[in-house]
Coordinates of C-alpha atoms and ligand atoms in Angstrom, one line a residue:
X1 CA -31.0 17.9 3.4
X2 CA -28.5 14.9 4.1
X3 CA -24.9 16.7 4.8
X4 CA -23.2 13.2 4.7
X5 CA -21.0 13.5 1.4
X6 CA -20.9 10.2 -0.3
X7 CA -18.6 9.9 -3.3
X8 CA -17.7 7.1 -5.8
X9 CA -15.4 5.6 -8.4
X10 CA -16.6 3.9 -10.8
X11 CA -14.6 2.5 -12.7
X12 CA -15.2 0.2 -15.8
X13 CA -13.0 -3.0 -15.9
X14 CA -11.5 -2.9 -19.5
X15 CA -7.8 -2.8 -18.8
X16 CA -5.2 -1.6 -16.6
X17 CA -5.3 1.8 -14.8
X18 CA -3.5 5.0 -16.1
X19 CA -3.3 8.6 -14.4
X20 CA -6.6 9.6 -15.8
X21 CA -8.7 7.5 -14.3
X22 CA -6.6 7.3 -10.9
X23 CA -6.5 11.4 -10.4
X24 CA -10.8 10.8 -10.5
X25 CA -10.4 8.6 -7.9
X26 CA -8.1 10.6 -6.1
X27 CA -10.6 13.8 -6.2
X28 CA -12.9 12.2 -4.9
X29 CA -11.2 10.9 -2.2
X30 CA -10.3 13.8 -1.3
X31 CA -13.6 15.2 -1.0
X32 CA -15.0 12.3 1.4
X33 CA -12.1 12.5 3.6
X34 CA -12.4 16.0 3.8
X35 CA -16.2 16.0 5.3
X36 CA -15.5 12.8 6.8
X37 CA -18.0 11.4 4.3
X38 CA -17.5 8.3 2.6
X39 CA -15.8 7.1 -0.8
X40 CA -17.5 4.1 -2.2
X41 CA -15.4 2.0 -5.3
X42 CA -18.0 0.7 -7.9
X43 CA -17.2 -1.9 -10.4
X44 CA -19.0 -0.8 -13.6
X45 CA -19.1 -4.1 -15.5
X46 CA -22.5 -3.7 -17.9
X47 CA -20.2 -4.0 -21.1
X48 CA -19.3 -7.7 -21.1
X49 CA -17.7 -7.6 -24.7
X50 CA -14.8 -4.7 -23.3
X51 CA -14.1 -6.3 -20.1
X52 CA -10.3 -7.4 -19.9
X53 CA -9.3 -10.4 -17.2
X54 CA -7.6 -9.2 -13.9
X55 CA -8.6 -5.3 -14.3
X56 CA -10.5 -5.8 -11.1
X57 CA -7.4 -6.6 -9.2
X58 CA -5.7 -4.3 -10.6
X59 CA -7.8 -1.0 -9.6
X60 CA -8.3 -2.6 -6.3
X61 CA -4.2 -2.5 -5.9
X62 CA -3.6 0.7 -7.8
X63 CA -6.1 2.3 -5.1
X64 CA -4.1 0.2 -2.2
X65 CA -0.8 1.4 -3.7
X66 CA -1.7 4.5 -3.4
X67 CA -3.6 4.7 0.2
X68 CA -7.1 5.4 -1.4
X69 CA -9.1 3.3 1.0
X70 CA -12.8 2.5 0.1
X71 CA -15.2 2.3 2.7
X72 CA -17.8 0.5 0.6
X73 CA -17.0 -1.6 -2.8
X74 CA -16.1 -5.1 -4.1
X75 CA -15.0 -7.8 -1.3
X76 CA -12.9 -9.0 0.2
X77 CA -11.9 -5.7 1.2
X78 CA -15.4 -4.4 2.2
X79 CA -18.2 -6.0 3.7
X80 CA -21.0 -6.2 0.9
X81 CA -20.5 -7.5 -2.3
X82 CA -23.2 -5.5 -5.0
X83 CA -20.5 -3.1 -5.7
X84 CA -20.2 -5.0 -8.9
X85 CA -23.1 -4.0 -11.9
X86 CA -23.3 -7.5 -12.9
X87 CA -24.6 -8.5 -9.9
X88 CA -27.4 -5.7 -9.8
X89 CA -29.5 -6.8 -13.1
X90 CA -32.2 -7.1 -10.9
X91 CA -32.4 -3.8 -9.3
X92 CA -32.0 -1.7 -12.9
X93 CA -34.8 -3.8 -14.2
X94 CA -36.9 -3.1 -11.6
X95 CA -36.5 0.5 -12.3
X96 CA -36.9 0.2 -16.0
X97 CA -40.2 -1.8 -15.1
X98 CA -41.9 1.2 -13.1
X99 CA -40.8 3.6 -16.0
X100 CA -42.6 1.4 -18.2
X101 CA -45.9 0.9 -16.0
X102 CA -45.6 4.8 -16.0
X103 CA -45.2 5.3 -20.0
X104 CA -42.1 6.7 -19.8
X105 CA -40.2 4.2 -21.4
X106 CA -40.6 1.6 -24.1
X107 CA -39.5 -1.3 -26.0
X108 CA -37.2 -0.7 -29.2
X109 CA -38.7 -2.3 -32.1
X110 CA -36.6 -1.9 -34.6
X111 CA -33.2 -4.1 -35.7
X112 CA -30.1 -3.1 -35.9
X113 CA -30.2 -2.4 -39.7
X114 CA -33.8 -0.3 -39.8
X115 CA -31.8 2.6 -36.8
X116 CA -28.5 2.3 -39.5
X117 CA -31.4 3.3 -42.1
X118 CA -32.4 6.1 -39.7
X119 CA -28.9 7.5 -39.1
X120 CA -28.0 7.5 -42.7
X121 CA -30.8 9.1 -43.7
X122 CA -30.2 12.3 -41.0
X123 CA -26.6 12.3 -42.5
X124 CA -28.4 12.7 -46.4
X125 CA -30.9 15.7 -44.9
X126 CA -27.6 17.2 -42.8
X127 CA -29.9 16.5 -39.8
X128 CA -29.0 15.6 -36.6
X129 CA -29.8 11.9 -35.7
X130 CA -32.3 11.5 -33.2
X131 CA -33.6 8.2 -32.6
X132 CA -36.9 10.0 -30.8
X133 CA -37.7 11.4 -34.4
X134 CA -38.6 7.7 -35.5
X135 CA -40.4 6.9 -32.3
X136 CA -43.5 4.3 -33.3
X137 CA -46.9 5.8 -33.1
X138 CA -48.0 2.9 -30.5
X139 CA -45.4 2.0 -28.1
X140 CA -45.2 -1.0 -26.6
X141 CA -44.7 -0.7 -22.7
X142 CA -45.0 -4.6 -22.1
X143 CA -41.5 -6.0 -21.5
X144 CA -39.9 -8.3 -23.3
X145 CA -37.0 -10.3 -22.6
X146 CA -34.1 -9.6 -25.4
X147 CA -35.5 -6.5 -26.5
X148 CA -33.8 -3.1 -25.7
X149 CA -35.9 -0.7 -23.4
X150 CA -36.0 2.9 -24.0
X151 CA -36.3 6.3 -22.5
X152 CA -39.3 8.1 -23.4
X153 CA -37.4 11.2 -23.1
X154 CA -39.2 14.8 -22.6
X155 CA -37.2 17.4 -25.2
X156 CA -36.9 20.6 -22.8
X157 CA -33.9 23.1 -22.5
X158 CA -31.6 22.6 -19.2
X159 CA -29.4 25.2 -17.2
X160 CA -27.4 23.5 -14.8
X161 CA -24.3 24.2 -12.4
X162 CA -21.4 22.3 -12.7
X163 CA -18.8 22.4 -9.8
X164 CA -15.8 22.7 -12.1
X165 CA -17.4 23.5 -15.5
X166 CA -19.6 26.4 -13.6
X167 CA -22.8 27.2 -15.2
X168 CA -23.8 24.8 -18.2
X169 CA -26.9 25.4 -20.5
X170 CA -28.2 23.1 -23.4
X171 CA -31.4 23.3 -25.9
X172 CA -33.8 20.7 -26.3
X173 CA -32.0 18.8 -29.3
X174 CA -29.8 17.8 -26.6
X175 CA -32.2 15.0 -24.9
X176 CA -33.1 11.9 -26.9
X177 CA -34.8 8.4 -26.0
X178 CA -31.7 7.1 -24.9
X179 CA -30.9 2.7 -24.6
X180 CA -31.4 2.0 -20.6
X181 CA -31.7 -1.8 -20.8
X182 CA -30.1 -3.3 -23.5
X183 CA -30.9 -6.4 -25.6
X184 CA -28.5 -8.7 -23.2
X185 CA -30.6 -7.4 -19.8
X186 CA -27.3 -5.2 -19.3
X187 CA -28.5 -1.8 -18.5
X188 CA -26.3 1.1 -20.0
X189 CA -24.3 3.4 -18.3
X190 CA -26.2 6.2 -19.0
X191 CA -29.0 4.3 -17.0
X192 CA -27.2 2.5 -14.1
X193 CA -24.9 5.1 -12.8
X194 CA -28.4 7.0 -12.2
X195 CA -29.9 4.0 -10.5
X196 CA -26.7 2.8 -7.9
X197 CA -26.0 6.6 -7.4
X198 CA -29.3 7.0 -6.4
X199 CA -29.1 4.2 -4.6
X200 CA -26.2 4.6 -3.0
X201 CA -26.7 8.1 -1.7
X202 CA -23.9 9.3 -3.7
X203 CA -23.5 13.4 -2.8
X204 CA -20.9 14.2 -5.4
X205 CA -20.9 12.5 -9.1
X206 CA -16.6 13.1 -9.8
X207 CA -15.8 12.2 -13.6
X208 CA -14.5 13.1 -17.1
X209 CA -15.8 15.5 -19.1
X210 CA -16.9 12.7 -22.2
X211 CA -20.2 12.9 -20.2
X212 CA -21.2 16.3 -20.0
X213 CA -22.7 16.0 -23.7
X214 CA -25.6 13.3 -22.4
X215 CA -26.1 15.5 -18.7
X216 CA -29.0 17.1 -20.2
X217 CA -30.3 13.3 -21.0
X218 CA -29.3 12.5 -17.6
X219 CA -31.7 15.2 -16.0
X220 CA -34.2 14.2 -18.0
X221 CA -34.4 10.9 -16.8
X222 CA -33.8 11.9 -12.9
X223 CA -36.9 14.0 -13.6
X224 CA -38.8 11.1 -14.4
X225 CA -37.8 9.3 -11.8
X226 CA -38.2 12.1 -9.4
X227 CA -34.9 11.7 -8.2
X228 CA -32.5 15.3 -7.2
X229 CA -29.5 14.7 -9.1
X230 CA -26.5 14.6 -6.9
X231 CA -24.2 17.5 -7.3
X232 CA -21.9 17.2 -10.7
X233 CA -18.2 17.3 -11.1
X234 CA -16.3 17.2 -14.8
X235 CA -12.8 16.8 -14.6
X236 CA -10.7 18.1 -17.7
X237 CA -8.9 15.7 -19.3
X238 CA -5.1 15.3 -19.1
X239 CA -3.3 16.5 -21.8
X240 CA 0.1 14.7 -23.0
X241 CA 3.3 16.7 -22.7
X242 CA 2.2 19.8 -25.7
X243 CA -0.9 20.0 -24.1
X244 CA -2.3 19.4 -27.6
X245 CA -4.2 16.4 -27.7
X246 CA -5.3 14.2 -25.1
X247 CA -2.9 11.9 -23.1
X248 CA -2.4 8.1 -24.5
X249 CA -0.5 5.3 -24.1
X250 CA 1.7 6.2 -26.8
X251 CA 2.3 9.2 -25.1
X252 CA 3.5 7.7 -22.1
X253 CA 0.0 6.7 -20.4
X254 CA 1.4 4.3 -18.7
X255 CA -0.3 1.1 -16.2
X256 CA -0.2 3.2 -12.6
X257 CA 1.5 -0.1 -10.9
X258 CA 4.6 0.3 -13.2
X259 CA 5.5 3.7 -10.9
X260 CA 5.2 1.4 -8.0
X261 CA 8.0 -0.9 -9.7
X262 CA 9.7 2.0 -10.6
X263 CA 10.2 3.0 -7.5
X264 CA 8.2 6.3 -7.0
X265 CA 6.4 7.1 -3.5
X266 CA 3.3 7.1 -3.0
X267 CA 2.8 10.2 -1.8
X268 CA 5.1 11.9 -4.4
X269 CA 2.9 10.2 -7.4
X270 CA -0.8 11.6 -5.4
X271 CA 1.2 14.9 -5.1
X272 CA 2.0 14.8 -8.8
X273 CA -1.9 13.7 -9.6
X274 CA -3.6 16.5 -7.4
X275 CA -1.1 18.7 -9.1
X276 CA -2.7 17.7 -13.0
X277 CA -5.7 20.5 -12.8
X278 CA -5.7 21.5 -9.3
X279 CA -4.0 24.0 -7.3
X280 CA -5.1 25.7 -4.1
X281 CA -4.5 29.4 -5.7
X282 CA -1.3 29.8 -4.1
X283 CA 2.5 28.7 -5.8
X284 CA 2.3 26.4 -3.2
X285 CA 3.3 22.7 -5.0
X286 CA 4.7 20.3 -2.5
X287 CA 1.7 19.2 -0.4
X288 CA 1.5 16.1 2.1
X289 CA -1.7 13.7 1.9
X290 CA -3.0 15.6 5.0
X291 CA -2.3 18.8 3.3
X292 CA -4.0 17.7 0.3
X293 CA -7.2 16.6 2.8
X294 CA -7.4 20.1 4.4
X295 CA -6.9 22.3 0.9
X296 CA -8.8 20.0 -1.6
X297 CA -11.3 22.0 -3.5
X298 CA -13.8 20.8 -6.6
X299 CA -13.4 24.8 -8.0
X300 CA -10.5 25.1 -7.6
X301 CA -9.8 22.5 -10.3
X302 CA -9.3 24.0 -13.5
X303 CA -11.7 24.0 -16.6
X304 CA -9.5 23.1 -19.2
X305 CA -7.2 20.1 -19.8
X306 CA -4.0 19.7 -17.4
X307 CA -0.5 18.8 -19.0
X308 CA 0.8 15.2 -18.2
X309 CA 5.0 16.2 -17.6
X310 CA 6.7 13.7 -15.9
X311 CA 9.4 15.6 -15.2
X312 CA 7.4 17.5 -12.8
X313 CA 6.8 14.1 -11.0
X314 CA 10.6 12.8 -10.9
X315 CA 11.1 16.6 -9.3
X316 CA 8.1 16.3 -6.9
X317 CA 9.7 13.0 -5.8
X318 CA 12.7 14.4 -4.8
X319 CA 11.6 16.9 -2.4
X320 CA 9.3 14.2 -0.9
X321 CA 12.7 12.0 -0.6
X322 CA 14.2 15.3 0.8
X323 CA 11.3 15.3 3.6
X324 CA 11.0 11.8 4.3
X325 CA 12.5 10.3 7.5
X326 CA 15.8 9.0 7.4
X327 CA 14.6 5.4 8.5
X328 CA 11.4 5.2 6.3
X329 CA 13.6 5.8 3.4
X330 CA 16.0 3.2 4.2
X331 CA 13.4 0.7 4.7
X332 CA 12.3 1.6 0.7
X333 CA 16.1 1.1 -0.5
X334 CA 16.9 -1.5 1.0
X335 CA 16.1 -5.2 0.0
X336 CA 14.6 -7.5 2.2
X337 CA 11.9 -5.3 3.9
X338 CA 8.4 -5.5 3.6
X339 CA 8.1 -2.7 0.7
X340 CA 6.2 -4.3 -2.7
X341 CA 9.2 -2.7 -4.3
X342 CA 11.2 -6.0 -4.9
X343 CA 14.3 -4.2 -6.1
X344 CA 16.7 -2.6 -4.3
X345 CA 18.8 0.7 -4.7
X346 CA 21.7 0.0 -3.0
X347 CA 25.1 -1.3 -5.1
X348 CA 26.0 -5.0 -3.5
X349 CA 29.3 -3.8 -1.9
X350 CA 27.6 -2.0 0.4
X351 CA 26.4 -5.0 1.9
X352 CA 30.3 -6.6 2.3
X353 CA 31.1 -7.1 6.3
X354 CA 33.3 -3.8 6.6
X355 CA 29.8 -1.9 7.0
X356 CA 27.2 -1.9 8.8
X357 CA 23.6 -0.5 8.3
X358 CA 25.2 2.7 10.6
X359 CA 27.4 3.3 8.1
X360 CA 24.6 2.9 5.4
X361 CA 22.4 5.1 7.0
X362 CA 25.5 7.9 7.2
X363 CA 25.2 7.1 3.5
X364 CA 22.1 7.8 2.6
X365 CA 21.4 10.8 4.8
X366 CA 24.0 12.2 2.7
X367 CA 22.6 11.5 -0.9
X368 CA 19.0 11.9 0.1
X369 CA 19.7 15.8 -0.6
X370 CA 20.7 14.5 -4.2
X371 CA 18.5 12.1 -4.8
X372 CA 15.1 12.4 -7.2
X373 CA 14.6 8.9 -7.9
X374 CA 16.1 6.1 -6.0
X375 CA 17.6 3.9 -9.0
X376 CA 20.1 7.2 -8.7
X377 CA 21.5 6.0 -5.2
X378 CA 24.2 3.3 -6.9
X379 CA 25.7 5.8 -8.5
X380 CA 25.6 8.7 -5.5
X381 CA 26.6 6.0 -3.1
X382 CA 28.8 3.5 -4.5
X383 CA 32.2 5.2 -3.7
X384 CA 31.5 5.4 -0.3
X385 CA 31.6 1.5 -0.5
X386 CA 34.3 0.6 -3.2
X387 CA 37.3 2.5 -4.8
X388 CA 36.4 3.0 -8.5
X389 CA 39.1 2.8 -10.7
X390 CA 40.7 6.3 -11.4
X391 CA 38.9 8.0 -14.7
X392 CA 40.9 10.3 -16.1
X393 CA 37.2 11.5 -18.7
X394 CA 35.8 12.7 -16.0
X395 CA 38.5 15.6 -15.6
X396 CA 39.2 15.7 -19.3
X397 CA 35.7 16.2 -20.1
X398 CA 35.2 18.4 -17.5
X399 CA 34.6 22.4 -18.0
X400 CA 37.1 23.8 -15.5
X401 CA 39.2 21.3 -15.4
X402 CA 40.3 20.3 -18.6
X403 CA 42.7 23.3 -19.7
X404 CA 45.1 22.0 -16.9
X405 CA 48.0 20.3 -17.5
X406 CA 48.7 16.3 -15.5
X407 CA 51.8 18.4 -13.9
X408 CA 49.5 20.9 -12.3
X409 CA 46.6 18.5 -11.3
X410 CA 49.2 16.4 -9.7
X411 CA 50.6 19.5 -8.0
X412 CA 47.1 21.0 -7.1
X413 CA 46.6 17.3 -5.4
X414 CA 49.6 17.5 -3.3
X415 CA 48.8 20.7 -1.8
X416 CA 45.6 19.1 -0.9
X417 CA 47.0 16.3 0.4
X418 CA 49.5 18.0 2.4
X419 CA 47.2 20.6 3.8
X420 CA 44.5 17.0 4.8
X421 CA 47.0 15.3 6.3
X422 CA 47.8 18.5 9.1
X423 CA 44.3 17.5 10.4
X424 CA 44.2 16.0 13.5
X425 CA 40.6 16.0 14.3
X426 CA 38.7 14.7 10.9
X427 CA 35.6 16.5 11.3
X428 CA 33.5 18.6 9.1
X429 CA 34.5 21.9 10.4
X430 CA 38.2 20.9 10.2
X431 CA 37.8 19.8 7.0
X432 CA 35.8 23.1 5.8
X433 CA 38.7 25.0 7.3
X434 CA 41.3 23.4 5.3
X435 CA 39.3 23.3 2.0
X436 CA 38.9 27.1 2.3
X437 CA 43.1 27.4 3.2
X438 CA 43.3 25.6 -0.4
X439 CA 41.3 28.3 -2.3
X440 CA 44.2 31.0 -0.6
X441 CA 47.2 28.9 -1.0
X442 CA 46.5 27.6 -5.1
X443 CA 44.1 30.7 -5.5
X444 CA 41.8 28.5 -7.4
X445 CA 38.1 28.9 -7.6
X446 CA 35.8 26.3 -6.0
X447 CA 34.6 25.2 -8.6
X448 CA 37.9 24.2 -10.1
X449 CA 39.9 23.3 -6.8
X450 CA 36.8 21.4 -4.9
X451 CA 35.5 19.7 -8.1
X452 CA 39.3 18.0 -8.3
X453 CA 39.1 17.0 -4.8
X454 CA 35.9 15.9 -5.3
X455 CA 36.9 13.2 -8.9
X456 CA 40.4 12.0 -7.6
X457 CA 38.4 11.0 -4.0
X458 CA 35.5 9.7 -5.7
X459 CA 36.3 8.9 -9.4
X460 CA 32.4 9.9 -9.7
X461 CA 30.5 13.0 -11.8
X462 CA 28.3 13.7 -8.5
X463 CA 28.7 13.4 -5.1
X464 CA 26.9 15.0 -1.8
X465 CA 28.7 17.6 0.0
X466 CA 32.5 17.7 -0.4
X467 CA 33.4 18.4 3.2
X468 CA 30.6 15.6 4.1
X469 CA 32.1 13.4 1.9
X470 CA 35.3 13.3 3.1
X471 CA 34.4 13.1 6.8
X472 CA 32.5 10.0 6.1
X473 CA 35.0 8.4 3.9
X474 CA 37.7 9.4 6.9
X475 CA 41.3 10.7 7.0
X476 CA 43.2 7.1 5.3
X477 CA 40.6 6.5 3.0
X478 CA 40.5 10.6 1.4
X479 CA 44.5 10.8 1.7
X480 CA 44.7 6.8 0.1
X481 CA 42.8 8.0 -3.1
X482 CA 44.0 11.4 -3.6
X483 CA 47.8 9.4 -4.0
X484 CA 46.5 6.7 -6.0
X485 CA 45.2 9.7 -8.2
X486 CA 48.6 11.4 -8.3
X487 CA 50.6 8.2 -9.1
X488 CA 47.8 7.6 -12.1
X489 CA 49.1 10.7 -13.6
X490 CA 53.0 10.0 -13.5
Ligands
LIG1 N1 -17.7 3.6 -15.8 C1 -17.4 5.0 -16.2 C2 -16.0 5.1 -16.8 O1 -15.2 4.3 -16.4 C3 -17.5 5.9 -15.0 C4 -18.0 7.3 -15.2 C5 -18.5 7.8 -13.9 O2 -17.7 8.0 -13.0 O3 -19.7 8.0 -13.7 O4 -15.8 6.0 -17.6

């Protein structure tokens, strides 16, 4: 028994790349790097009429977004180049030609029209169609060039274990003479994914569950080509947002390179993937890639069909923002770096001469605590740069704040202002001190008292930290907008 675990994706080129078929790619990922195996990408392009121009590129950046690395699969990123279907005709007929020579397949003789004939007439008798009920009495086992090439399939009942799905069973009305060359010299996919799995020692077969219906075909035909089927996977689908029906575009199935544009990490959006149908059996839900390495597990992914919330993936983000190092996130937000993230977070007065990327960085390790996704940081940031013109809404509107009179806002301010200005020392704990003499001497709650503080310094709904805020803004700057408050009110 070979122990090397060899996985695949295999996708089919017929448009962009959505969470579906990425989370496949990711699982098995996972499993190769996990046994230090290897994860092949396949290109399956047999249906020529549904492929769409530039998917190719696209699943080869999606995967490179996203740090899926391919140890075998299309150039120019690995070495060999018959990673692509199209290029292995050759190698499917020859298959098909030894299942001919030994009777177990042959060549379709009937048109389009006469199998319509067939399939109408099982819908008349309320019979299933099977096309190996109308199988000619003397099959033709020659080939023939534009003529499709069949399975001679062997009806039998199959009992089979699927990693996720557990143990499967199905009766013989399952297995039919299924198409494996078609009438173009294309081979199906029910035929080549045996064929270059086989032939590229693929371990673990990772995919959706549309094609556990044909697995009993499928062991029918490794049977007759004495091949041990590699061990089966099906993944449940994902679900959109009711978990009702399954996920599409109009539900928000969007192209995966639009979360790179949006701005979304990498490692938050695999965390967010890994998170649609698997868990490792504890609460646990932040994991790192190398977490994800370690725990990965194919039964512990769940049977039925995973709800697609994108909430859950703005929130994952944040605590990966909240974990990531000071300097790596920088280097996201700001412009000019080598991220493919073109845009930048930061708002352009933080780039006027007064500061320096210090300062920025004093900044940002503030609002990283705040921050879930970084098109947030203008807002969180933008006072520490600029004085925003005083809102007098964002006291009016506000909960606590809004039964008090302009008299005793201006009057709470002064306090304030008098109590700031006694400091000597502007540092946190200095400024902690006197915010907690302000709650005794106005015996206001915090959240009244330090959400005042907080709107005439910043003229913002959110901020970090009070305290921290005001150390970084400094003593002139927090005194200077607390008076330019007061006077507002006069
Ligand atoms: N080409 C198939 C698809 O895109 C792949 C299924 C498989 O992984 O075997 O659905």
């Amino acid at each position: 028994m070979n122990n090397n675990i060899r996985t695949r994706f295999a996708p089919s080129p017929t448009g962009y790349m959505h969470v579906g078929g990425v989370r496949t790619a990711l699982f098995a990922w996972l499993l190769a790097r996990q046994k230090a195996g290897q994860f092949i990408l396949r290109i399956e392009d047999t249906d020529q009429s549904r492929e769409v121009e530039g998917s190719v590129k696209h699943i080869i950046d999606s995967l490179d977004w996203l740090g899926l690395d391919y140890d075998e699969g299309p150039l120019p990123k690995a070495q060999k180049n018959n990673y692509f279907q199209s290029e292995r005709l050759e190698i499917y007929r020859q298959y098909a030609l030894k299942l001919l020579e030994n009777g177990r397949a042959y060549i379709d003789p009937y048109s389009q029209a006469e199998i319509q004939g067939f399939r109408e007439q099982a819908t008349v008798t309320k019979q299933p169609f099977l096309y190996r009920n109308h199988r000619p009495n003397n099959l033709n086992t020659v080939f023939a060039k534009n003529q499709p090439i069949r399975f001679l399939s062997r009806p039998q009942a199959y009992q089979w274990h699927d990693e996720v799905m557990g143990d499967m069973k199905a009766g013989e009305e399952a297995i039919d003479d299924f198409i494996l060359i078609k009438s173009d010299g294309f081979p199906t996919y029910n035929f080549a994914h045996i064929v270059d799995d086989f032939e590229m020692k693929i371990t673990h077969i990772i995919r959706g569950q549309e094609f556990l219906a044909s697995t009993p075909n499928y062991l029918n035909l490794y049977e007759a080509l004495e091949i041990s089927p590699p061990i089966i996977a099906s993944v449940p689908p994902i679900m959109n947002e009711n978990g009702n029906k399954k996920l599409s575009k109009r539900d928000g199935a969007k192209d995966i390179l639009q979360y790179r544009e949006e701005g979304y990490l990498p490692e938050a959006f695999i965390n967010f993937l890994a998170s649609l149908g698997w868990n490792d059996g504890t609460t646990k839900e932040m994991f790192s890639l190398k977490e994800l390495i370690q725990e990965f597990s194919l039964d512990r992914i769940q049977k039925s069909g995973a709800r697609f919330d994108e909430k859950r993936l703005i929130w994952l983000q944040g605590l990966h923002i909240r974990d990531m190092d000071l300097e790596k996130l920088y280097r996201i937000v700001s412009p000019f770096n080598d991220n493919p993230i073109n845009s930048h977070f930061w708002p352009k007065s933080a780039y006027n001469n007064q500061f320096d990327k210090n300062y920025r960085l004093k900044v940002l390790k503030l609002t990283q605590q705040r921050l879930k996704t970084f098109d947030e940081l203008d807002g969180l940031s933008r006072f520490f740069f600029e004085d925003l013109p005083v809102n007098h809404d964002l006291i009016s509107n506000h909960k606590q704040l809004k039964k008090l009179s302009s008299a005793e806002i201006a009057n709470l301010l002064q306090t304030s202002y008098d109590e700031f200005n006694k400091i000597d020392d502007w540092s946190f704990d200095n400024i902690q001190n006197a915010l907690n003499n302000l709650l005794e001497i106005t015996g206001k709650k915090p959240a009244e008292l330090f959400s005042l503080i907080r709107i005439a310094t910043t003229e913002s709904p959110a901020s970090p930290g009070l305290a921290d805020t005001l150390e970084l803004l400094a003593k002139p700057l927090s005194l200077a907008r607390i008076q330019s408050h007061i006077k507002s009110l006069a």
